[in-house]
PDB file of C-alpha atoms in Angstrom:
ATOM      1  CA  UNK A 793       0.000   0.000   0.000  1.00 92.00           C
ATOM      2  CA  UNK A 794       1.115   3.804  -0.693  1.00 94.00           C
ATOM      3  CA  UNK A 795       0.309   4.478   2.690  1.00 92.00           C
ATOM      4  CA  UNK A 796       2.285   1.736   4.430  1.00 91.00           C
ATOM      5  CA  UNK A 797       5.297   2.707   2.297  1.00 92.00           C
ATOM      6  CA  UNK A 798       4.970   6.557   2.368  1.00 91.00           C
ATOM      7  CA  UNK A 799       6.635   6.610   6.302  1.00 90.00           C
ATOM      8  CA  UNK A 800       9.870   5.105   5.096  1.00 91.00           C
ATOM      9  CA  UNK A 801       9.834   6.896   1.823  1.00 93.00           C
ATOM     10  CA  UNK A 802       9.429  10.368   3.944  1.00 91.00           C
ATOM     11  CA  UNK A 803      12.427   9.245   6.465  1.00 94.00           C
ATOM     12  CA  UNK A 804      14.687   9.063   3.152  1.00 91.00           C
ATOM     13  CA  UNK A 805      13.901  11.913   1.784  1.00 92.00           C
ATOM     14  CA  UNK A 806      13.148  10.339  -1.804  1.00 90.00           C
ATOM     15  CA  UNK A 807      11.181  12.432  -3.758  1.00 91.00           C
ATOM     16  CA  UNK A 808      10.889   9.590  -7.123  1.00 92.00           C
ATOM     17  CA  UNK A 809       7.922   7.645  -7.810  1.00 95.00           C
ATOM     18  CA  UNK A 810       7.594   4.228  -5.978  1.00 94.00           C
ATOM     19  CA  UNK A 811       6.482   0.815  -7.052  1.00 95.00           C
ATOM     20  CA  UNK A 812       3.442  -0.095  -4.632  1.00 95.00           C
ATOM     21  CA  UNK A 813       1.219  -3.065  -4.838  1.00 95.00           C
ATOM     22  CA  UNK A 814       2.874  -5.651  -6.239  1.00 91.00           C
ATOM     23  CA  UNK A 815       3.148  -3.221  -9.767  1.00 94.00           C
ATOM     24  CA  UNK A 816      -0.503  -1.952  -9.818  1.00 96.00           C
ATOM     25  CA  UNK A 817       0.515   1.388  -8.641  1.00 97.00           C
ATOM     26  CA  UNK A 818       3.679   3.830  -8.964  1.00 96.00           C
ATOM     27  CA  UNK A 819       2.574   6.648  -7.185  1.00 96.00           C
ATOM     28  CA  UNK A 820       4.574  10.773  -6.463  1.00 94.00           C
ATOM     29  CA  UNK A 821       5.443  10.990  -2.404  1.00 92.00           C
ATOM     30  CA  UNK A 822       4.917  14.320  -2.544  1.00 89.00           C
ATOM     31  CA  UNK A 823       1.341  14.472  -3.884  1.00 91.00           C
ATOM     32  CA  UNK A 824       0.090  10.969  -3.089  1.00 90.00           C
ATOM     33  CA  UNK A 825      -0.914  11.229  -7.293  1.00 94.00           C
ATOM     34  CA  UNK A 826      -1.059   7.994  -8.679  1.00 96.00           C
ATOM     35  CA  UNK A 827       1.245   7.755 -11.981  1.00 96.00           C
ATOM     36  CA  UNK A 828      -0.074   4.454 -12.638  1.00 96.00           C
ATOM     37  CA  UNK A 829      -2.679   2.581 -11.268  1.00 97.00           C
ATOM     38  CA  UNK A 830      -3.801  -0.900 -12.997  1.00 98.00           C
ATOM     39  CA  UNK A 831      -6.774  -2.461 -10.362  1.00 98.00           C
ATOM     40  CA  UNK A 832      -8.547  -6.038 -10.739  1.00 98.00           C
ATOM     41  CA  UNK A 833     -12.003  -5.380 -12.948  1.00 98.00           C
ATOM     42  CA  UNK A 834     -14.570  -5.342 -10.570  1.00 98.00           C
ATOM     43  CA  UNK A 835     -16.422  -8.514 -11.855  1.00 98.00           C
ATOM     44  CA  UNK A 836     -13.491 -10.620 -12.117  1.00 98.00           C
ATOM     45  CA  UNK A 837     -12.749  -9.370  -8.183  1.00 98.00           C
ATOM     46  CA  UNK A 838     -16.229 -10.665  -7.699  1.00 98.00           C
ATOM     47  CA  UNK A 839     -15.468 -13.855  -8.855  1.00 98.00           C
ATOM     48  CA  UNK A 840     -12.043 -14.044  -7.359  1.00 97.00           C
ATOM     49  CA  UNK A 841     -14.084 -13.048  -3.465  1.00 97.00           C
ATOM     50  CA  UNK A 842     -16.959 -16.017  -4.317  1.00 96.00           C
ATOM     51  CA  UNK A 843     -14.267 -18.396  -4.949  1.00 96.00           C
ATOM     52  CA  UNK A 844     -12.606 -17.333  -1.558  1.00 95.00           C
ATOM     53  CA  UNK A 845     -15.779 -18.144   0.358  1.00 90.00           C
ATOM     54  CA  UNK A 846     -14.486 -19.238   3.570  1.00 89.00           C
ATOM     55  CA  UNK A 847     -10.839 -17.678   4.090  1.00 93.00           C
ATOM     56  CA  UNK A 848     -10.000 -13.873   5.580  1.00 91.00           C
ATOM     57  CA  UNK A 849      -9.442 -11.762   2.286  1.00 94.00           C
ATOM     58  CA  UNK A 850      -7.868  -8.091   2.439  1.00 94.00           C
ATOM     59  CA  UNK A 851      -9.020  -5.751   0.061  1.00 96.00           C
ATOM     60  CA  UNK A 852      -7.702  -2.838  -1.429  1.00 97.00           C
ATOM     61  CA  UNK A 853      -9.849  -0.071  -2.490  1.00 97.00           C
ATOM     62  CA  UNK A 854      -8.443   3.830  -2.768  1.00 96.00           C
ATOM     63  CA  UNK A 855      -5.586   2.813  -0.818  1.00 95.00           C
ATOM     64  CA  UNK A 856      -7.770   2.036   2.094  1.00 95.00           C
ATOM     65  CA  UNK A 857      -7.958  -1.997   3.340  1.00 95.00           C
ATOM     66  CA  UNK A 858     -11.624  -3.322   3.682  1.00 96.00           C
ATOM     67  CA  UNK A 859     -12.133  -6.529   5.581  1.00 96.00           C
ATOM     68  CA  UNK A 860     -15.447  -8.629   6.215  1.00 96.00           C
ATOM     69  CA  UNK A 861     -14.999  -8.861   9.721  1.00 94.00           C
ATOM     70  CA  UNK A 862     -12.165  -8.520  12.416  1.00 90.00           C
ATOM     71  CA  UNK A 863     -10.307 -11.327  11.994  1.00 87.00           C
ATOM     72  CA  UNK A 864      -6.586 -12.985  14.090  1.00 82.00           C
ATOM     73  CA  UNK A 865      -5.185 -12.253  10.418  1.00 77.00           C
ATOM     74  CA  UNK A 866      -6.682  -9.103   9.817  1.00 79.00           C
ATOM     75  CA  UNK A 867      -4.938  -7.815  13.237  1.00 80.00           C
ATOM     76  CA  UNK A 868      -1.688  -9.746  12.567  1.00 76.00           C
ATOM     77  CA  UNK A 869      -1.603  -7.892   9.200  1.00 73.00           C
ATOM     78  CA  UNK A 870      -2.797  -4.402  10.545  1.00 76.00           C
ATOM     79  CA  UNK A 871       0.231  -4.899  13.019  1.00 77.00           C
ATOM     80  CA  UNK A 872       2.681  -5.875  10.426  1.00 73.00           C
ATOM     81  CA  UNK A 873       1.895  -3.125   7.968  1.00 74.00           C
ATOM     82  CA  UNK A 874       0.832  -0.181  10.717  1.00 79.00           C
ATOM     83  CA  UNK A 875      -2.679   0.538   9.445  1.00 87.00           C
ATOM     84  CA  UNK A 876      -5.795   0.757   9.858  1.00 90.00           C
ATOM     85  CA  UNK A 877      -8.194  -2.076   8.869  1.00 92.00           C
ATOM     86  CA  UNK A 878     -11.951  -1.183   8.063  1.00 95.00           C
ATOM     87  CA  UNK A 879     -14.547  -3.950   8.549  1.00 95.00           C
ATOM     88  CA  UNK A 880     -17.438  -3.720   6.238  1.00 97.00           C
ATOM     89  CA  UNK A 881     -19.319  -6.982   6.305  1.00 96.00           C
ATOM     90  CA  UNK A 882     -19.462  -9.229   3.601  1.00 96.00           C
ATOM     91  CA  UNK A 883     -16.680  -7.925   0.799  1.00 97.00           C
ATOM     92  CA  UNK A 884     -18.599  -9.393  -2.324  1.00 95.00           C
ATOM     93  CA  UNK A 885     -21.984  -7.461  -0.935  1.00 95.00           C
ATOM     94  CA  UNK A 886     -19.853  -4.333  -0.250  1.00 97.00           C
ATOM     95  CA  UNK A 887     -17.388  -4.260  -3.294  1.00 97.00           C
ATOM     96  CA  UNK A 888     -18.621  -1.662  -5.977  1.00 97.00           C
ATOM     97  CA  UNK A 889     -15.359  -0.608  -7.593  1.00 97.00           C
ATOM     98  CA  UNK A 890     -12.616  -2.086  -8.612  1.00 98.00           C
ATOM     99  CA  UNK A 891      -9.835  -3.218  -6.154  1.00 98.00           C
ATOM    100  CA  UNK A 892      -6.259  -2.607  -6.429  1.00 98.00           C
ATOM    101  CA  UNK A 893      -5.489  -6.117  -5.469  1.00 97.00           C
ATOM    102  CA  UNK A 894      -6.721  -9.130  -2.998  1.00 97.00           C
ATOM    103  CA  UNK A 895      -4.484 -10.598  -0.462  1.00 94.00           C
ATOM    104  CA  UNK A 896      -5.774 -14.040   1.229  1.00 94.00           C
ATOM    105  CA  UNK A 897      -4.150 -13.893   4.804  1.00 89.00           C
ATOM    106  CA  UNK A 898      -2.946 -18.286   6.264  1.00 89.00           C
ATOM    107  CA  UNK A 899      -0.795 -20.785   6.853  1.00 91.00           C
ATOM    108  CA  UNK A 900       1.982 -21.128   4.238  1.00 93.00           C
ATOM    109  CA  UNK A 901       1.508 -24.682   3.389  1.00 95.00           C
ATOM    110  CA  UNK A 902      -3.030 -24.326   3.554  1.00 95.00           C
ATOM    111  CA  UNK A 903      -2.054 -21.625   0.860  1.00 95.00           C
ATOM    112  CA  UNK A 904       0.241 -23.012  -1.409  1.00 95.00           C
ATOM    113  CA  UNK A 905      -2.185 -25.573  -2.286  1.00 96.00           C
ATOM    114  CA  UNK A 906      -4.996 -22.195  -2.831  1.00 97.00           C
ATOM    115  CA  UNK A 907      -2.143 -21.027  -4.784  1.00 96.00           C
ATOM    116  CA  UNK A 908      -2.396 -23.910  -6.890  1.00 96.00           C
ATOM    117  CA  UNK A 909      -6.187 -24.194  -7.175  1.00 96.00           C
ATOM    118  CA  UNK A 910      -6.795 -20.154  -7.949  1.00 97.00           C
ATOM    119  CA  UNK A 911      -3.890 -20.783 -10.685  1.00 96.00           C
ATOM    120  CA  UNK A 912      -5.775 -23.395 -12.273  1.00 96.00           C
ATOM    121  CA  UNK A 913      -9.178 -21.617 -12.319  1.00 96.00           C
ATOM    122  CA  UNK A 914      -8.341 -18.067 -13.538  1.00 96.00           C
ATOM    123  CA  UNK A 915      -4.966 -19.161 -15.729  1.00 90.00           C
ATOM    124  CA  UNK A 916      -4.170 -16.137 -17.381  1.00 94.00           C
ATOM    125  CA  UNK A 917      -6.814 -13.689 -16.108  1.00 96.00           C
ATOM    126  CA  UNK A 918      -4.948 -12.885 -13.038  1.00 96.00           C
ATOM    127  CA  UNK A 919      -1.486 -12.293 -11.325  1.00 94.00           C
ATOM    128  CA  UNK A 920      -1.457 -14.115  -8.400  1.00 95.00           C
ATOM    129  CA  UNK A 921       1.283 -15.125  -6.053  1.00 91.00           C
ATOM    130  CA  UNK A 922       2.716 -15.169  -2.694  1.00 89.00           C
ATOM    131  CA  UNK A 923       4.794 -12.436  -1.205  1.00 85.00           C
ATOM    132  CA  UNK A 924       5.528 -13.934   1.839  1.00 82.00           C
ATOM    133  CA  UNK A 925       4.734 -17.087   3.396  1.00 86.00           C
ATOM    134  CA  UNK A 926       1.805 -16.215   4.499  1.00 87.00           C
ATOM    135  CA  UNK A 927       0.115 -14.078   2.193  1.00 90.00           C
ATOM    136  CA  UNK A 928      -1.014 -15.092  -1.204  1.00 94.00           C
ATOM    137  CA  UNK A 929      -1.729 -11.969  -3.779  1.00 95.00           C
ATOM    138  CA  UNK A 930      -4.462 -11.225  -6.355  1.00 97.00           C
ATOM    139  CA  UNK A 931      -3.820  -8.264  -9.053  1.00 96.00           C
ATOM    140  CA  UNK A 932      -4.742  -7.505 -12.691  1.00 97.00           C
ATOM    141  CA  UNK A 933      -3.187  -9.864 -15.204  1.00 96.00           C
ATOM    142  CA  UNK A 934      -1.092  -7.034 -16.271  1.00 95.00           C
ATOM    143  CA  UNK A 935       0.100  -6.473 -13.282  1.00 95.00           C
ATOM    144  CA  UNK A 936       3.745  -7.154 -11.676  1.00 93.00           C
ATOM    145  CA  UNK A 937       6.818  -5.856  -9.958  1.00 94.00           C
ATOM    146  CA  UNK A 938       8.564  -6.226 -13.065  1.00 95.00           C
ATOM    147  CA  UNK A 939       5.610  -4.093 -15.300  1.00 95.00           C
ATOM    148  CA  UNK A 940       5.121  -1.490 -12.389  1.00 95.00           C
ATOM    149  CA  UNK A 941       8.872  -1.597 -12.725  1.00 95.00           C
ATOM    150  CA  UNK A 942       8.917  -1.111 -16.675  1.00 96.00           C
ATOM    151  CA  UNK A 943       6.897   1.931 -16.299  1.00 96.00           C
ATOM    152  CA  UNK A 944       9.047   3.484 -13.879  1.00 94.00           C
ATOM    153  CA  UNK A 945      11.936   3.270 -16.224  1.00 95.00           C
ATOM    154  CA  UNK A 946       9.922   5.169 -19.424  1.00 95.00           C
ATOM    155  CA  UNK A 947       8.616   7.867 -16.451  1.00 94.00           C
ATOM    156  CA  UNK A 948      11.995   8.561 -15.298  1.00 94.00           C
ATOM    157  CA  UNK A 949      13.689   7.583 -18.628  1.00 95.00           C
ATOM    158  CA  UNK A 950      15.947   5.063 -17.383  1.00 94.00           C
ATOM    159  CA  UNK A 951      17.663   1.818 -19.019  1.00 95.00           C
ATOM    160  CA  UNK A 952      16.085  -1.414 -18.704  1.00 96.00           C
ATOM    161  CA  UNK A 953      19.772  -2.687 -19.560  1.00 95.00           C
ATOM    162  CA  UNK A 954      21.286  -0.524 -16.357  1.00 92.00           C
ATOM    163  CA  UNK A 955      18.639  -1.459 -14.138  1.00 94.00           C
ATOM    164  CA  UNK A 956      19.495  -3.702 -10.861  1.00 93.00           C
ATOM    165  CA  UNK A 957      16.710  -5.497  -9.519  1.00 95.00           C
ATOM    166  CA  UNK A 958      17.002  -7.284  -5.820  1.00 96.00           C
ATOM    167  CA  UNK A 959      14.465  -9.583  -4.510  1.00 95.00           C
ATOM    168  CA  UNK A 960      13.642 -11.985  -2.177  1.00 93.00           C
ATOM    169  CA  UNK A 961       9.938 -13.348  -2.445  1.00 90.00           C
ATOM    170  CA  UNK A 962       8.253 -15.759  -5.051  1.00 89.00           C
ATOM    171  CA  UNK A 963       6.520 -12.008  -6.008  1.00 90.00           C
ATOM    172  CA  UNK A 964       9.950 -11.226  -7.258  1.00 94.00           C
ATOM    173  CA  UNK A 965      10.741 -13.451 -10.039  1.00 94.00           C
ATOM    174  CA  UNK A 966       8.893 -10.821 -13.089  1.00 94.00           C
ATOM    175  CA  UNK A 967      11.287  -7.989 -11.340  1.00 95.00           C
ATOM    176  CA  UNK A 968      14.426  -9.978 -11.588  1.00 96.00           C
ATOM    177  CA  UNK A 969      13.405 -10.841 -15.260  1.00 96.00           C
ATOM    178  CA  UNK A 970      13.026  -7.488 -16.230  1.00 96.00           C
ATOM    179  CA  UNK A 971      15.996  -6.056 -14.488  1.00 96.00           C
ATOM    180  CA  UNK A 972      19.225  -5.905 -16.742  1.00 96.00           C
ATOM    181  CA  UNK A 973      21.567  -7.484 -13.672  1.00 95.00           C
ATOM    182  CA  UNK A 974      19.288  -9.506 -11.360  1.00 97.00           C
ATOM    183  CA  UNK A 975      20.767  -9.340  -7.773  1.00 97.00           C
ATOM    184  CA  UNK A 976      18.971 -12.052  -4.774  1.00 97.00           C
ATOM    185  CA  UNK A 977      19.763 -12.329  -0.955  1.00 96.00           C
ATOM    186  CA  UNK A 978      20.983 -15.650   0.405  1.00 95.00           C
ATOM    187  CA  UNK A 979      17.761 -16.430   1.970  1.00 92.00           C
ATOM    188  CA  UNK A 980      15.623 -15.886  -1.394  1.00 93.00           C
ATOM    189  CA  UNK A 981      13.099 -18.159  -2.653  1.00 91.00           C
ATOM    190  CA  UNK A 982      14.702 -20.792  -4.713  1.00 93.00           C
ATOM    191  CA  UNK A 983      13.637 -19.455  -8.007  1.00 92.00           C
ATOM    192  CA  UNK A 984      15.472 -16.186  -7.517  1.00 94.00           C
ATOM    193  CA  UNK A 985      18.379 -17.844  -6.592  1.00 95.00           C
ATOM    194  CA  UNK A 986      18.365 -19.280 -10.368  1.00 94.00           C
ATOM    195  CA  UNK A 987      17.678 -16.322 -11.686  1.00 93.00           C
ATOM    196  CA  UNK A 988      20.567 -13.824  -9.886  1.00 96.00           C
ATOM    197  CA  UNK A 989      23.704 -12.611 -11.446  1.00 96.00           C
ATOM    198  CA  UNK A 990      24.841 -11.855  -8.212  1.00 96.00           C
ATOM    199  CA  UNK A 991      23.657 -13.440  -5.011  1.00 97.00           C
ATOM    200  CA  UNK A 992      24.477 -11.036  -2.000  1.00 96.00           C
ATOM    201  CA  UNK A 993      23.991 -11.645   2.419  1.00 96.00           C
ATOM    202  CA  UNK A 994      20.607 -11.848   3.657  1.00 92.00           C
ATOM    203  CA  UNK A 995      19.009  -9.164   5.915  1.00 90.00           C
ATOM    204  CA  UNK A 996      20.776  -9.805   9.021  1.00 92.00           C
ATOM    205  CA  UNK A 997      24.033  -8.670   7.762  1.00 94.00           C
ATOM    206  CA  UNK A 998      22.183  -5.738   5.659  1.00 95.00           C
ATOM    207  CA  UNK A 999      23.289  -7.229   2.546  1.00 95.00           C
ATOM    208  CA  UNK A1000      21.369  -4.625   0.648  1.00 94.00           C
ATOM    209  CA  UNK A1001      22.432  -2.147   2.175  1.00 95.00           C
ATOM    210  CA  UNK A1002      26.311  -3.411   1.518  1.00 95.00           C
ATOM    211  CA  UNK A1003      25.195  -3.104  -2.117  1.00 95.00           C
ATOM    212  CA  UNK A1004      24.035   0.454  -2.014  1.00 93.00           C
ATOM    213  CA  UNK A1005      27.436   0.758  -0.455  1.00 94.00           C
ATOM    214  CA  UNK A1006      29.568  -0.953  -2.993  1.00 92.00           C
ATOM    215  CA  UNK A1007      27.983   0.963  -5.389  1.00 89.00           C
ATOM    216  CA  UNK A1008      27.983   4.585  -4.462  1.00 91.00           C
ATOM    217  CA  UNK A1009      31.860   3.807  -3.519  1.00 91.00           C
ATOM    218  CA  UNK A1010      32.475   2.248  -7.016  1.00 87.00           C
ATOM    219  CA  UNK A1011      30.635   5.764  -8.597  1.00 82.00           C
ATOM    220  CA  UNK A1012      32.800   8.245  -6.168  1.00 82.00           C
ATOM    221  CA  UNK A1013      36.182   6.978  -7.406  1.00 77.00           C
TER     222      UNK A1013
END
């Protein structure tokens, strides 16, 4: 969400666009304007909630979350994220526009078989995917890190070919891809790990953060 990110992007100071929700949105910190925004169609969201009858769905409407009802997950997630959580009843009754994305909230291993089962039923229609373990993501077909990415680059008028790209989750693989050197932590999911150039220390020895480094030396000299 812009709002969960905007905190950290204030601390920095960075005034550039961001890549929020998984692609579907690259958004101005200093307005809040949305550069891009690419949401799920409203009836295909509606299909996506009926076939979720039964598990705590998040959803994403003008950067506000909407939740049926109060849930263990919807708290753990309000915690993780630092925001508020708005409990409307149930979503496929309430939803009238068309959601930025849908974010199933469980157990890693009850989800990767969803994962599996959602994949098979809407193919091509939709992006979906886990960012972490425990959350499994919904967005427009057309949407990824790697597009939200894409658009960045022809906004700010930056080469795809001197582009690095670091990731970690399964929600990274379309933003290695598109990145011209494709950089993953140690602790990556296995499919980033075949898919790095460069393979760097995971985040409790700030391995990004030793990049960054590296790099800034390397253009000082």
């Amino acid at each position: 969400m812009f709002q969960a990110v905007r905190p950290y992007v204030d601390a920095a100071g960075i005034d550039d666009p961001v890549v929020c929700y998984q692609g579907a949105v690259v958004a101005e910190p200093a307005t809040g304007k949305f550069l891009r925004h690419v949401p799920i169609p409203l009836e295909l969201a509606r299909e996506a909630l009926g076939s979720l009858d039964g598990w705590p769905v998040n959803c994403y409407v003008d950067d506000e979350l909407y939740v049926a009802e109060h849930t263990e997950e919807s708290r753990a997630y309000a915690g993780f994220q630092d925001i508020e959580v708005h409990a409307v009843g149930p979503l496929l009754d309430w939803l009238e526009e068309p959601p930025t994305k849908l974010v199933v909230v469980g157990e890693p291993t009850r989800l990767d078989r969803l994962e599996v089962e959602m994949k098979e039923r809407f193919g091509p229609r939709m992006f979906i995917s886990k960012s972490l373990p425990f959350f499994l993501e919904f967005a427009n077909a057309e949407v990824s890190k790697g597009s939200g990415l894409a658009f960045l680059a022809e906004h700010l008028g930056f080469a795809q070919a001197r582009t690095l790209g670091v990731g970690d989750g399964e929600n990274d693989r379309e933003l290695l891809d598109w990145s011209g050197y494709a950089v993953a932590v140690e602790n990556a999911h296995p499919s980033l790990l075949r898919r790095a150039d460069l393979v760097i220390p995971g985040p409790d020895e700030e391995g990004v953060a030793q990049l960054i480094e590296s790099y800034l030396e390397l253009e000082s000299q």
